[in-house]
Tab-separated table of C-alpha atoms in Angstrom:
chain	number	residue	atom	x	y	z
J	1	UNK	CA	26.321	22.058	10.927
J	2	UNK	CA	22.526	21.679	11.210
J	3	UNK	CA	22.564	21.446	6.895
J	4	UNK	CA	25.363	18.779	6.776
J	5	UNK	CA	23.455	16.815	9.678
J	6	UNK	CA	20.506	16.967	7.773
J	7	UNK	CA	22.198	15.685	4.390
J	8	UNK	CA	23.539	12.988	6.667
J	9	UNK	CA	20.199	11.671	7.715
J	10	UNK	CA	19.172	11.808	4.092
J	11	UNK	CA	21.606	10.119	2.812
J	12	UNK	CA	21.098	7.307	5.945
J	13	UNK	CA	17.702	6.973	5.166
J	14	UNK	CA	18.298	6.803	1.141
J	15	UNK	CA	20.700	4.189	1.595
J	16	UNK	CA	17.749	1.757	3.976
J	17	UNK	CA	15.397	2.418	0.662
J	18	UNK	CA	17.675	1.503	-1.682
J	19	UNK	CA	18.991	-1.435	0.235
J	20	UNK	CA	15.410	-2.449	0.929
J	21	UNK	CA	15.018	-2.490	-2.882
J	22	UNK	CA	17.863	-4.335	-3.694
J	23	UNK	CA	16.607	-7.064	-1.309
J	24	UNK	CA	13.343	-7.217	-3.365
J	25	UNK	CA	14.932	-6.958	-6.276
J	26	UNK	CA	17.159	-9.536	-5.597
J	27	UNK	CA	14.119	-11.824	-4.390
J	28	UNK	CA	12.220	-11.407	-7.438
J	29	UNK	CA	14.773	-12.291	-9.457
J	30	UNK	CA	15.410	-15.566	-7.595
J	31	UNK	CA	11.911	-16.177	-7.414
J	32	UNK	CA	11.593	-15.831	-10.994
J	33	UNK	CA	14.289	-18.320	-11.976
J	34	UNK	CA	13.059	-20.990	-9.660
J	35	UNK	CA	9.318	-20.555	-11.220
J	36	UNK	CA	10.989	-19.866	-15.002
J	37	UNK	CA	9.279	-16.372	-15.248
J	38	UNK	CA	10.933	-13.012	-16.070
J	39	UNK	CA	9.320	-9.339	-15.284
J	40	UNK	CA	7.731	-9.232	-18.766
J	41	UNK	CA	5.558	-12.044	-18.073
J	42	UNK	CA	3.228	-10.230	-16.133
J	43	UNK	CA	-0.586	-11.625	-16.647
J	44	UNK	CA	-2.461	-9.171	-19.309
J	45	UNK	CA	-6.381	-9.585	-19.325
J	46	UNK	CA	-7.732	-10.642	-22.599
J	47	UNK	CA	-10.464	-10.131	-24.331
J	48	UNK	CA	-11.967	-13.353	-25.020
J	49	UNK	CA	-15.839	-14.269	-25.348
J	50	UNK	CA	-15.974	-18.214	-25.234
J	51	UNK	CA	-18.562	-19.724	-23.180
J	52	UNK	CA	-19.592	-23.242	-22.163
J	53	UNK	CA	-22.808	-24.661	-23.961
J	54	UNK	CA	-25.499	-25.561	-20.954
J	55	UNK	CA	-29.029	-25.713	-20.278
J	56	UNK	CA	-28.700	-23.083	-17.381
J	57	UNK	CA	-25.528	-21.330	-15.782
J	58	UNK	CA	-24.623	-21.894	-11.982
J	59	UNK	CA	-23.542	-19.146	-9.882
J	60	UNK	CA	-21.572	-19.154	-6.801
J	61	UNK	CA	-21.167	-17.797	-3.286
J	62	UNK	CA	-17.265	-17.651	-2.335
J	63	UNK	CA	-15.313	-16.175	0.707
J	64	UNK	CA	-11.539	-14.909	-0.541
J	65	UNK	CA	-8.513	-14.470	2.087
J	66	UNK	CA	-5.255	-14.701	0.321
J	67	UNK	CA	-6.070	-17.150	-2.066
J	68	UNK	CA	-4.592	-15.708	-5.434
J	69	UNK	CA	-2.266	-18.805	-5.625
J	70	UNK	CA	-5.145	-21.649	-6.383
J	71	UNK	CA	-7.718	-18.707	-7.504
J	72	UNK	CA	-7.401	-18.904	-11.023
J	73	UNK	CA	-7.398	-22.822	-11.575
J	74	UNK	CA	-10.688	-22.635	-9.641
J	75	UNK	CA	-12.524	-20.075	-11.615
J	76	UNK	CA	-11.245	-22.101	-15.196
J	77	UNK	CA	-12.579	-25.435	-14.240
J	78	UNK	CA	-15.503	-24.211	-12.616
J	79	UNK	CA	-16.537	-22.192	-16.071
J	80	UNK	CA	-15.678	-24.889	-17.781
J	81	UNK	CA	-17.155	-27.801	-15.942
J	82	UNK	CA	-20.800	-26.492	-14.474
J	83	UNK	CA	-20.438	-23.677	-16.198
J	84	UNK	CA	-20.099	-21.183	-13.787
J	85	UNK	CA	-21.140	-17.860	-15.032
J	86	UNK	CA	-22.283	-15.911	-12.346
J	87	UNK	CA	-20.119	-15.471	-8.645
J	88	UNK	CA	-20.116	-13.417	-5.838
J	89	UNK	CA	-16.993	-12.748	-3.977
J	90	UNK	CA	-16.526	-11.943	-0.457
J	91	UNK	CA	-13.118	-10.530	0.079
J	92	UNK	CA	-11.768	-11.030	3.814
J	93	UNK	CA	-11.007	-7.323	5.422
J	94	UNK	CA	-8.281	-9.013	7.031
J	95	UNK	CA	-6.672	-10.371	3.232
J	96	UNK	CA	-2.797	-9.089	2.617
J	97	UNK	CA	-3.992	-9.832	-1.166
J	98	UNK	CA	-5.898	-8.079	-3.997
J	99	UNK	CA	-7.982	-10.963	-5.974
J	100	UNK	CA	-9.305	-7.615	-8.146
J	101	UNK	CA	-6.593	-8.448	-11.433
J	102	UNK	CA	-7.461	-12.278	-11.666
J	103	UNK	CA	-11.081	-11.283	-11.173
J	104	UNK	CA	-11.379	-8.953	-13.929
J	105	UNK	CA	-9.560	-11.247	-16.465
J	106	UNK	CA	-12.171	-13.839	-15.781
J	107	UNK	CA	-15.421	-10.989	-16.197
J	108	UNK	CA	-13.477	-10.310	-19.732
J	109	UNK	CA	-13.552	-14.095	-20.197
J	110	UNK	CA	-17.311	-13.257	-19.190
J	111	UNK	CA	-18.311	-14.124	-16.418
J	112	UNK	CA	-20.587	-11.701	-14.391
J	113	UNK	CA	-19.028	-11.082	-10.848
J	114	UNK	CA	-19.449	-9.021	-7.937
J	115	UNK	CA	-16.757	-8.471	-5.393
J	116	UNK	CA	-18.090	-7.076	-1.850
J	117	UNK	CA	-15.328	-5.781	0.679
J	118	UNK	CA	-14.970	-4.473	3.960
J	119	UNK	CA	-17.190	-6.597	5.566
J	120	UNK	CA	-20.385	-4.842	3.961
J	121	UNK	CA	-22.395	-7.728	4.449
J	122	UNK	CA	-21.996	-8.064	7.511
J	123	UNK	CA	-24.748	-8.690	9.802
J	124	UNK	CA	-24.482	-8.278	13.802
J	125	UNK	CA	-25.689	-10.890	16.111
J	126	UNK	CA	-26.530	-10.986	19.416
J	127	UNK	CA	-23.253	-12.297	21.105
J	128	UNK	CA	-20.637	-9.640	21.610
J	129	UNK	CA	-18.378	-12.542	19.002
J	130	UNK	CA	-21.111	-11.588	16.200
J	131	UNK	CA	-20.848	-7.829	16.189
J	132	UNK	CA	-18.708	-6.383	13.386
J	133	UNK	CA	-17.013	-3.810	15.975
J	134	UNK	CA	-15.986	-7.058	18.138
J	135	UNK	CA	-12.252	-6.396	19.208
J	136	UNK	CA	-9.992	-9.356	19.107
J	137	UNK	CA	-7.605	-9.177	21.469
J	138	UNK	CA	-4.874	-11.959	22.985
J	139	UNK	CA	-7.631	-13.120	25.883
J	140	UNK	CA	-10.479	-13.789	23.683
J	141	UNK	CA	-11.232	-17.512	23.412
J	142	UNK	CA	-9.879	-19.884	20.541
J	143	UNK	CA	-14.080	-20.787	20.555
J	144	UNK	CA	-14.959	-17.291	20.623
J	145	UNK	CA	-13.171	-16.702	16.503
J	146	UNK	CA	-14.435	-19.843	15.640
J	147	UNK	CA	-17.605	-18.692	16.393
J	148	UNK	CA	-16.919	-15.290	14.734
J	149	UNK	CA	-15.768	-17.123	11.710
J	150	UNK	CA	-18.379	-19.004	11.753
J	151	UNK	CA	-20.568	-16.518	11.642
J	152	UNK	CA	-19.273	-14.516	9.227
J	153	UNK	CA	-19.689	-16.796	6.347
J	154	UNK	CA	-23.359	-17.823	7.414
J	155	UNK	CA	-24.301	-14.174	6.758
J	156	UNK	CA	-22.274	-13.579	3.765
J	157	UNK	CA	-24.141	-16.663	2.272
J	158	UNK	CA	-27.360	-15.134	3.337
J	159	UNK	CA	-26.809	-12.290	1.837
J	160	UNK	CA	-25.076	-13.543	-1.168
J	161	UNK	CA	-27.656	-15.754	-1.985
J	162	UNK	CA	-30.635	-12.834	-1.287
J	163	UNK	CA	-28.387	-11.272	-4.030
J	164	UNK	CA	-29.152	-14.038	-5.993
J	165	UNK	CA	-32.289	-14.800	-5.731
J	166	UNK	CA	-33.229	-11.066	-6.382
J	167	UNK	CA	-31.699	-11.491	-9.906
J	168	UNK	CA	-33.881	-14.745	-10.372
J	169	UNK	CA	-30.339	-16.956	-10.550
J	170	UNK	CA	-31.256	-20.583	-9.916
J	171	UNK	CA	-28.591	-23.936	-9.156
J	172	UNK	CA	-25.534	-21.630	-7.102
J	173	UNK	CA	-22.805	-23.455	-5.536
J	174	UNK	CA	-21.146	-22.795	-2.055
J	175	UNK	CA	-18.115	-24.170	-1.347
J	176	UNK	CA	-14.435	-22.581	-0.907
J	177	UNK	CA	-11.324	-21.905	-2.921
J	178	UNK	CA	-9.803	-25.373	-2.222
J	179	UNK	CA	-12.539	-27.317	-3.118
J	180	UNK	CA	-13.823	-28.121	-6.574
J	181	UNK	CA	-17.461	-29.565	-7.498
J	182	UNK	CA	-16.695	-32.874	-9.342
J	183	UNK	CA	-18.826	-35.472	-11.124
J	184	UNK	CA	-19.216	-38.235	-8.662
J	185	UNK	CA	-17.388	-41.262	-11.505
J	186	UNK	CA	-16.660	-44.736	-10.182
J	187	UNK	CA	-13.804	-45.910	-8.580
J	188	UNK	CA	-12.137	-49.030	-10.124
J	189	UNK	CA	-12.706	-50.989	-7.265
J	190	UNK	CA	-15.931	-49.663	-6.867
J	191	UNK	CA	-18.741	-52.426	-8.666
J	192	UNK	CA	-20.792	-49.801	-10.591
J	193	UNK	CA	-24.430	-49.932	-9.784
J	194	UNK	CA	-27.022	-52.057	-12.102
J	195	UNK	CA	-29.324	-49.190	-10.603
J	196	UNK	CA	-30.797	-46.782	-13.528
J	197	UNK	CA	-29.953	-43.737	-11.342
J	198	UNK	CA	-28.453	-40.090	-12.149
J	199	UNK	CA	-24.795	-41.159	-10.986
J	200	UNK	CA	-24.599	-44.604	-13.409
J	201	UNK	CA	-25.609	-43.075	-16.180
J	202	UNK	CA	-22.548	-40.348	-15.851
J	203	UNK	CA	-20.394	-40.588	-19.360
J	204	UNK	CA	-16.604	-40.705	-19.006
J	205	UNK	CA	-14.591	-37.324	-17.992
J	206	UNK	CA	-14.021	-36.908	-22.192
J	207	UNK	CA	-17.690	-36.186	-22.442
J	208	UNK	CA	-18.746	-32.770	-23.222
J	209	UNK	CA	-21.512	-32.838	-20.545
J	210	UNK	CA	-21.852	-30.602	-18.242
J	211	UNK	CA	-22.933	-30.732	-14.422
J	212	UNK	CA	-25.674	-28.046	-15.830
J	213	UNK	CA	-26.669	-31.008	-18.356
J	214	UNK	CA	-27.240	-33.188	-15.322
J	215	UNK	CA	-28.607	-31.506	-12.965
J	216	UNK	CA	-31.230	-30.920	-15.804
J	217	UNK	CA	-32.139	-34.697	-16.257
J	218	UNK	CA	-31.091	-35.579	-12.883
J	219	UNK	CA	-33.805	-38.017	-10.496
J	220	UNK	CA	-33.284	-36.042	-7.089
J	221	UNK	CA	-36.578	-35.089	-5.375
J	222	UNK	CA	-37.250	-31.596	-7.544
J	223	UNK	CA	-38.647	-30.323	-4.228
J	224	UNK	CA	-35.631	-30.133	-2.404
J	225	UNK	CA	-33.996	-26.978	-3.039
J	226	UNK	CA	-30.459	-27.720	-1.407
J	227	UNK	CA	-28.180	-30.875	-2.530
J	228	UNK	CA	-25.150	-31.811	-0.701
J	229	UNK	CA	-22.748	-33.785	-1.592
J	230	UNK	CA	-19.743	-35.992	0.010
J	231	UNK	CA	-16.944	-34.230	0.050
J	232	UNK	CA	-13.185	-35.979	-0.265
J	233	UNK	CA	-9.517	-34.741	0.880
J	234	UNK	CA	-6.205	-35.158	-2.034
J	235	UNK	CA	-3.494	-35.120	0.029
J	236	UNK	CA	-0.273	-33.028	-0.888
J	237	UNK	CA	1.701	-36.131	-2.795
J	238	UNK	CA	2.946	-35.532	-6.126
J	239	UNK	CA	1.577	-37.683	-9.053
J	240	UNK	CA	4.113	-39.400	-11.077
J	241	UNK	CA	2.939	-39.452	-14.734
J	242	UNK	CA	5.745	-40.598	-16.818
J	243	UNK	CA	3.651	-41.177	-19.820
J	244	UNK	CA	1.390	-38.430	-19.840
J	245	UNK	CA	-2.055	-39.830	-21.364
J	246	UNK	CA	-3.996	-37.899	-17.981
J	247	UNK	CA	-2.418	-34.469	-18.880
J	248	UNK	CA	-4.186	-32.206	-21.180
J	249	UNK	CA	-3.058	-32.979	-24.852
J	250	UNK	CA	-3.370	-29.565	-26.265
J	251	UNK	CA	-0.929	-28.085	-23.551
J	252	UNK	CA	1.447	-30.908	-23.830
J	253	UNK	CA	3.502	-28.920	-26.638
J	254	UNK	CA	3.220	-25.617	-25.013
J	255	UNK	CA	6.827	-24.944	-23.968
J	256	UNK	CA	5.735	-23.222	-20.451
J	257	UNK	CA	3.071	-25.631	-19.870
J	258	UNK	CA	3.730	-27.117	-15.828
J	259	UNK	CA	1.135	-29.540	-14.799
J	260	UNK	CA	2.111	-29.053	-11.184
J	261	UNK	CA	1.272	-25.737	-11.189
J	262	UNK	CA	-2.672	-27.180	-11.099
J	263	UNK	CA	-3.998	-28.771	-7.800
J	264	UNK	CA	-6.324	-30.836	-10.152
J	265	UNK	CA	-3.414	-32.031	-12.119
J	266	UNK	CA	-0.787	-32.019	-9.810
J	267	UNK	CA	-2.487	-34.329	-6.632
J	268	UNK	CA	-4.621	-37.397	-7.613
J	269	UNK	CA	-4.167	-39.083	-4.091
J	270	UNK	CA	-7.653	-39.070	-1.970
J	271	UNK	CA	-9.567	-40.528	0.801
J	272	UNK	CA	-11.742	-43.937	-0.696
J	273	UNK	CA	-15.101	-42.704	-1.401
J	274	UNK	CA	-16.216	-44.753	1.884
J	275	UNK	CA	-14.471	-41.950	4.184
J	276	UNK	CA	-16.134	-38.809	3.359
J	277	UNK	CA	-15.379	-35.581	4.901
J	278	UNK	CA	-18.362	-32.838	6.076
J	279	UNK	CA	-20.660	-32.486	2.499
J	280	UNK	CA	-20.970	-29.092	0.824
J	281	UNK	CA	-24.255	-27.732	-0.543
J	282	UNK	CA	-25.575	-26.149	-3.478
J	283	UNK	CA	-29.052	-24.475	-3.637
J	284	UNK	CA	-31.559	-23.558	-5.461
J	285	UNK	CA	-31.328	-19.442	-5.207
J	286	UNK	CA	-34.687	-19.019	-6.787
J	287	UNK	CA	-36.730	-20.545	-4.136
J	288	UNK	CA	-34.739	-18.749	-0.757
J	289	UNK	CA	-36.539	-18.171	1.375
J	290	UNK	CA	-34.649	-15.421	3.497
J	291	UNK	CA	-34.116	-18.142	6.517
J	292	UNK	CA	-30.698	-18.192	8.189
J	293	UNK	CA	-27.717	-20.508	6.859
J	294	UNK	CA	-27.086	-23.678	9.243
J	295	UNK	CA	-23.247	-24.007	8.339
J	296	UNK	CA	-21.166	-24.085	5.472
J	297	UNK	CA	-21.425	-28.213	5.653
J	298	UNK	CA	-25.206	-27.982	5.317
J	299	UNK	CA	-26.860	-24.714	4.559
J	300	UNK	CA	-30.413	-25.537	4.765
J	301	UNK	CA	-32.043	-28.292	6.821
J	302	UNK	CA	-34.037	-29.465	3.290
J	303	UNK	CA	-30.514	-30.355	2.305
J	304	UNK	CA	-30.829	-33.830	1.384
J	305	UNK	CA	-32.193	-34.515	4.821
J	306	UNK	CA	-30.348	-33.825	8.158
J	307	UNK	CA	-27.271	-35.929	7.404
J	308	UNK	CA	-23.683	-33.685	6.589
J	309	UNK	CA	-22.253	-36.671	5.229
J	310	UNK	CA	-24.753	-37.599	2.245
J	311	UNK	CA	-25.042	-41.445	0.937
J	312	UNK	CA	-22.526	-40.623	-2.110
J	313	UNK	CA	-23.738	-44.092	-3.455
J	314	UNK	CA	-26.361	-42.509	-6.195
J	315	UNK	CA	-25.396	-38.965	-6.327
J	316	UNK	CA	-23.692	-37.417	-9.609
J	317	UNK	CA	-21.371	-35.551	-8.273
J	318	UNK	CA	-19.081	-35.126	-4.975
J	319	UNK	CA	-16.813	-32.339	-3.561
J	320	UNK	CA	-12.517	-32.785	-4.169
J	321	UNK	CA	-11.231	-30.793	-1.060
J	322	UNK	CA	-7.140	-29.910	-1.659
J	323	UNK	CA	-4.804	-29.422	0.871
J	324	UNK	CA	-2.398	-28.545	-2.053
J	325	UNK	CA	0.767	-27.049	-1.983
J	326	UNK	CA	2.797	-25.669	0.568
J	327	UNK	CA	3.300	-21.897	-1.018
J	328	UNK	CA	-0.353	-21.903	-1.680
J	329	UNK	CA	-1.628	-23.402	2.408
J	330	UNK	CA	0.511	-21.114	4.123
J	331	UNK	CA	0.144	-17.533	5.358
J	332	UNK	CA	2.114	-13.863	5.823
J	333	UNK	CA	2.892	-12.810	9.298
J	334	UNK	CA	1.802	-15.264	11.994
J	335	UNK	CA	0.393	-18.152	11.151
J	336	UNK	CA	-1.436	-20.386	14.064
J	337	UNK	CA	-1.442	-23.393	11.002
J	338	UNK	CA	1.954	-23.281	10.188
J	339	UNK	CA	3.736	-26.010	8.492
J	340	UNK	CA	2.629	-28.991	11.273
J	341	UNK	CA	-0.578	-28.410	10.850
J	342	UNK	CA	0.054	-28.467	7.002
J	343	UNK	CA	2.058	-32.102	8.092
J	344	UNK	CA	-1.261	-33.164	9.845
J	345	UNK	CA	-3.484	-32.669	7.584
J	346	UNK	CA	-1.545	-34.442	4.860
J	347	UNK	CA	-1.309	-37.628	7.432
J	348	UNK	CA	-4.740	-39.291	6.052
J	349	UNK	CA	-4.090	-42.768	6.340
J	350	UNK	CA	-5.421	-44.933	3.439
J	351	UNK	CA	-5.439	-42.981	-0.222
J	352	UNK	CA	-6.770	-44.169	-3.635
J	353	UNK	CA	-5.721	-42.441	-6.648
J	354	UNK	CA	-7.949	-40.518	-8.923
J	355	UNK	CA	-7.596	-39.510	-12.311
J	356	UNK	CA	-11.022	-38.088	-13.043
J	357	UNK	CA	-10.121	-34.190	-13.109
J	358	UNK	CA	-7.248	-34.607	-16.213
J	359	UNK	CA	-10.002	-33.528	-18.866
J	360	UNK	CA	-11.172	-29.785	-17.795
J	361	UNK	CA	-8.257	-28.225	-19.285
J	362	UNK	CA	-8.434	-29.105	-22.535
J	363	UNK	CA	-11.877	-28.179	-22.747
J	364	UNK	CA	-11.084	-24.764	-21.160
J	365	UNK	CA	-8.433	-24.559	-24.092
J	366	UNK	CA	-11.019	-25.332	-26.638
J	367	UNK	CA	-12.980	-22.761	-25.037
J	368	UNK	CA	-10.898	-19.714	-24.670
J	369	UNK	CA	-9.384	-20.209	-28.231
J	370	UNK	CA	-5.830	-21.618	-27.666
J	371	UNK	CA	-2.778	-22.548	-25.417
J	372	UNK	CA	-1.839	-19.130	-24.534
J	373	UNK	CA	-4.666	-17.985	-23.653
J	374	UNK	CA	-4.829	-21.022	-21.254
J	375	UNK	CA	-1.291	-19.935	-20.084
J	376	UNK	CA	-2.915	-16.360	-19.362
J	377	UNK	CA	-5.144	-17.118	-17.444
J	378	UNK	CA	-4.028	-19.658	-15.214
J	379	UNK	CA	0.130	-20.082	-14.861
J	380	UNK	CA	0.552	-16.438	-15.181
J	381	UNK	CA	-1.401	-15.301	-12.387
J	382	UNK	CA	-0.754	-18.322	-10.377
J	383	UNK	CA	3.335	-17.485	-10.976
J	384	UNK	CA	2.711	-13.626	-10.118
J	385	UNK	CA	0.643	-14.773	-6.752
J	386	UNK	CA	3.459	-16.760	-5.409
J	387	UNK	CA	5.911	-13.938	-6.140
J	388	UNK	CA	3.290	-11.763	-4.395
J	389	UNK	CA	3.003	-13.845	-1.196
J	390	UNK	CA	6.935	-14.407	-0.876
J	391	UNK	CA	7.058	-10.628	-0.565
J	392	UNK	CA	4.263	-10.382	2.058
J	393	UNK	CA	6.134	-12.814	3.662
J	394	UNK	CA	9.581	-11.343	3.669
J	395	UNK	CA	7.855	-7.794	4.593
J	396	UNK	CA	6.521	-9.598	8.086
J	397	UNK	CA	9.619	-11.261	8.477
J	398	UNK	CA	11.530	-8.169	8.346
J	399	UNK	CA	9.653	-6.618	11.178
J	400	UNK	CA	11.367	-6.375	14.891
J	401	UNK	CA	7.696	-6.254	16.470
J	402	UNK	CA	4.664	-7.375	16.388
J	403	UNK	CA	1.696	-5.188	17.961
J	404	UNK	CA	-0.260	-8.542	19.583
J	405	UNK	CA	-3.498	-6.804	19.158
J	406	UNK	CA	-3.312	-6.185	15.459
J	407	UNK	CA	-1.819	-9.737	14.936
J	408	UNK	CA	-4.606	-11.314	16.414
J	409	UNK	CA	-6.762	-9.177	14.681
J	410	UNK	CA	-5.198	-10.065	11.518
J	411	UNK	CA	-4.932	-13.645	11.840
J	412	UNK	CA	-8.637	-14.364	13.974
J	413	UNK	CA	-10.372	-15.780	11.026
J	414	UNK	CA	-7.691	-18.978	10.399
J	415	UNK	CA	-8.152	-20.154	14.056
């Protein structure tokens, strides 16, 4: 009797496994149809060795938490466009994502990066909200993780950009994974200035400058060793190019080419350049000085001045901020955003459209050798990430509790 019992709870609890991967199974193969991928398109790292011709390489300081979705578009256009060579990752503890795959295929692309984890540059303050051991629990203050997040990037830029300036890197940028450093071009209802300053002097997007050429000729005090610029939201609307002139021609003919799987190609609908948002910085690495980070709006007080929201009148470049997509804003488990939030921030009022980031990809085609390649390295991953967070998603859906101690722990750093 005890045997046959036994067999019975095997089989009981075989039959929950195999029913769990059925439901898995059948989710990545809807998922898969929708996107128009199949289970031998997984992302393969390739061995390319193509980089940008510039004066100097940037580098970059950039916090990670579940953003494998918009991750790769952000690391193509920022090697293409600065060119970013050299970046420092800082991988939330909290993250239900790996970044580690997509990372490595851009280092074989080559670009030099360091990933840091588990908090290890962490850096206790003195209120109990600043101590890595801090426990979150369900009465600590909606001020309180604000605070904590707060504080958390402020000492991963310190030590990120100690990092830096230990390895003699110079121009590094610091902004996050839904925000792109772009050159600061004209609106057309903007009169351009008759001023012979850094920003009139900025070719058209074709141009194969790059921000590294500018910042090399540009006529901002050289004593400053932090820039920030204005910074601008693109809304979640969907750009209707029938005719497609602002898509990337060498893609066009690719049969799995989707231009709305890019934020940069997929949203062209902004605040005017006269409503700013909070700037973001970059800095001179070379010449830190070891002094604590302000915020992530203005990381040094020789910023520019005092001012977060910098006169973008003059300056050659400004900071696109994208609320993007719905599958790429939103969260596993509990998520104190959630889709109104996602509503709200879309709800900006006046918009102007912009068609100045259409001309990165071809270049990043040109410079990784091909379509494909392109394909590889950006739709791929992007594809695999959404399948990814689906599942995270169905795994906390699936749950009949919660333990409210780990669920604010896990979800303290979006408040």
């Amino acid at each position: 009797m005890r045997r046959k019992g036994g067999i019975t709870v095997y089989i009981s609890c075989l039959s929950v496994v195999i029913l769990t991967a059925i439901q898995f199974s059948l989710l990545a193969d809807i998922t898969n149809k929708k996107e128009g991928i199949s289970p031998s398109d997984a992302p393969v790292i390739l061995k390319v060795n193509a980089k940008p011709t510039a004066p100097f390489s940037f580098s970059a300081c950039l916090i990670l938490k579940d953003d494998n979705i918009i991750l790769p578009e952000w690391l193509a256009y920022h090697y293409t466009v600065l060119p970013l060579d050299r970046l420092i990752v800082g991988v939330d503890s909290l993250s239900h994502t790996d970044p580690s795959p997509i990372l490595d295929a851009y280092q074989k692309l080559g670009m030099n990066i360091t990933t840091w984890k588990n908090d290890s540059f962490w850096k206790n303050g003195r209120e109990p909200w600043a101590q890595k051991k801090f426990q979150i629990t369900s009465s600590t203050s909606y001020d309180d993780l604000r605070r904590r997040k707060r504080h958390r990037q402020n000492v991963f830029y310190e030590a990120c950009l100690q990092k830096l300036h230990d390895e003699n890197r110079t121009w590094t940028m610091m902004i996050d994974a839904d925000e792109y450093l772009a050159f600061n071009y004209y609106d057309d209802s903007e009169q351009k200035s008759t001023e012979n300053n850094t920003r009139s002097k900025l070719l058209d997007q074709s141009s194969p400058v790059t921000m590294a050429d500018v910042v090399s000729q540009w006529d901002i005090d050289p004593k400053l060793p932090c820039v920030t610029f204005a910074r601008y939201l693109f809304v979640s609307t969907d750009t209707q190019d029938d005719d497609g002139k602002d898509l990337p021609q060498q893609l066009l003919g690719h049969p799995d080419f989707n231009a709305a799987l890019f934020h940069t190609l997929r949203y062209r609908q902004r605040n005017p350049l006269r409503s700013p948002q909070a700037g973001k910085s970059i800095l001179d690495a070379s010449r830190y000085d070891r002094s604590p980070i302000d915020n992530p709006h203005r990381v040094k007080r020789l910023c520019t001045g005092y001012n977060v929201f910098p006169d973008n009148k003059v300056m050659p470049f400004r900071v696109h901020h994208y609320v993007g997509s719905w599958e790429a804003f939103r969260s596993p488990g509990f998520d104190p955003r959630g889709r109104s939030y996602f509503d709200k921030r879309n709800n900006v009022g006046d918009t102007v459209r912009d068609n100045t980031m259409s001309a990165w990809l071809d270049k990043f085609t040109t410079l990784v050798g091909g379509a494909e390649k392109v394909i590889e390295l950006t739709q791929k991953f992007r594809l695999h990430a959404e399948l990814e967070m689906e599942r995270k998603i169905l795994e906390q859906e699936q749950q009949q509790r919660y333990d409210w101690e780990k669920l604010n722990t896990k979800t303290a750093y979006w408040a």
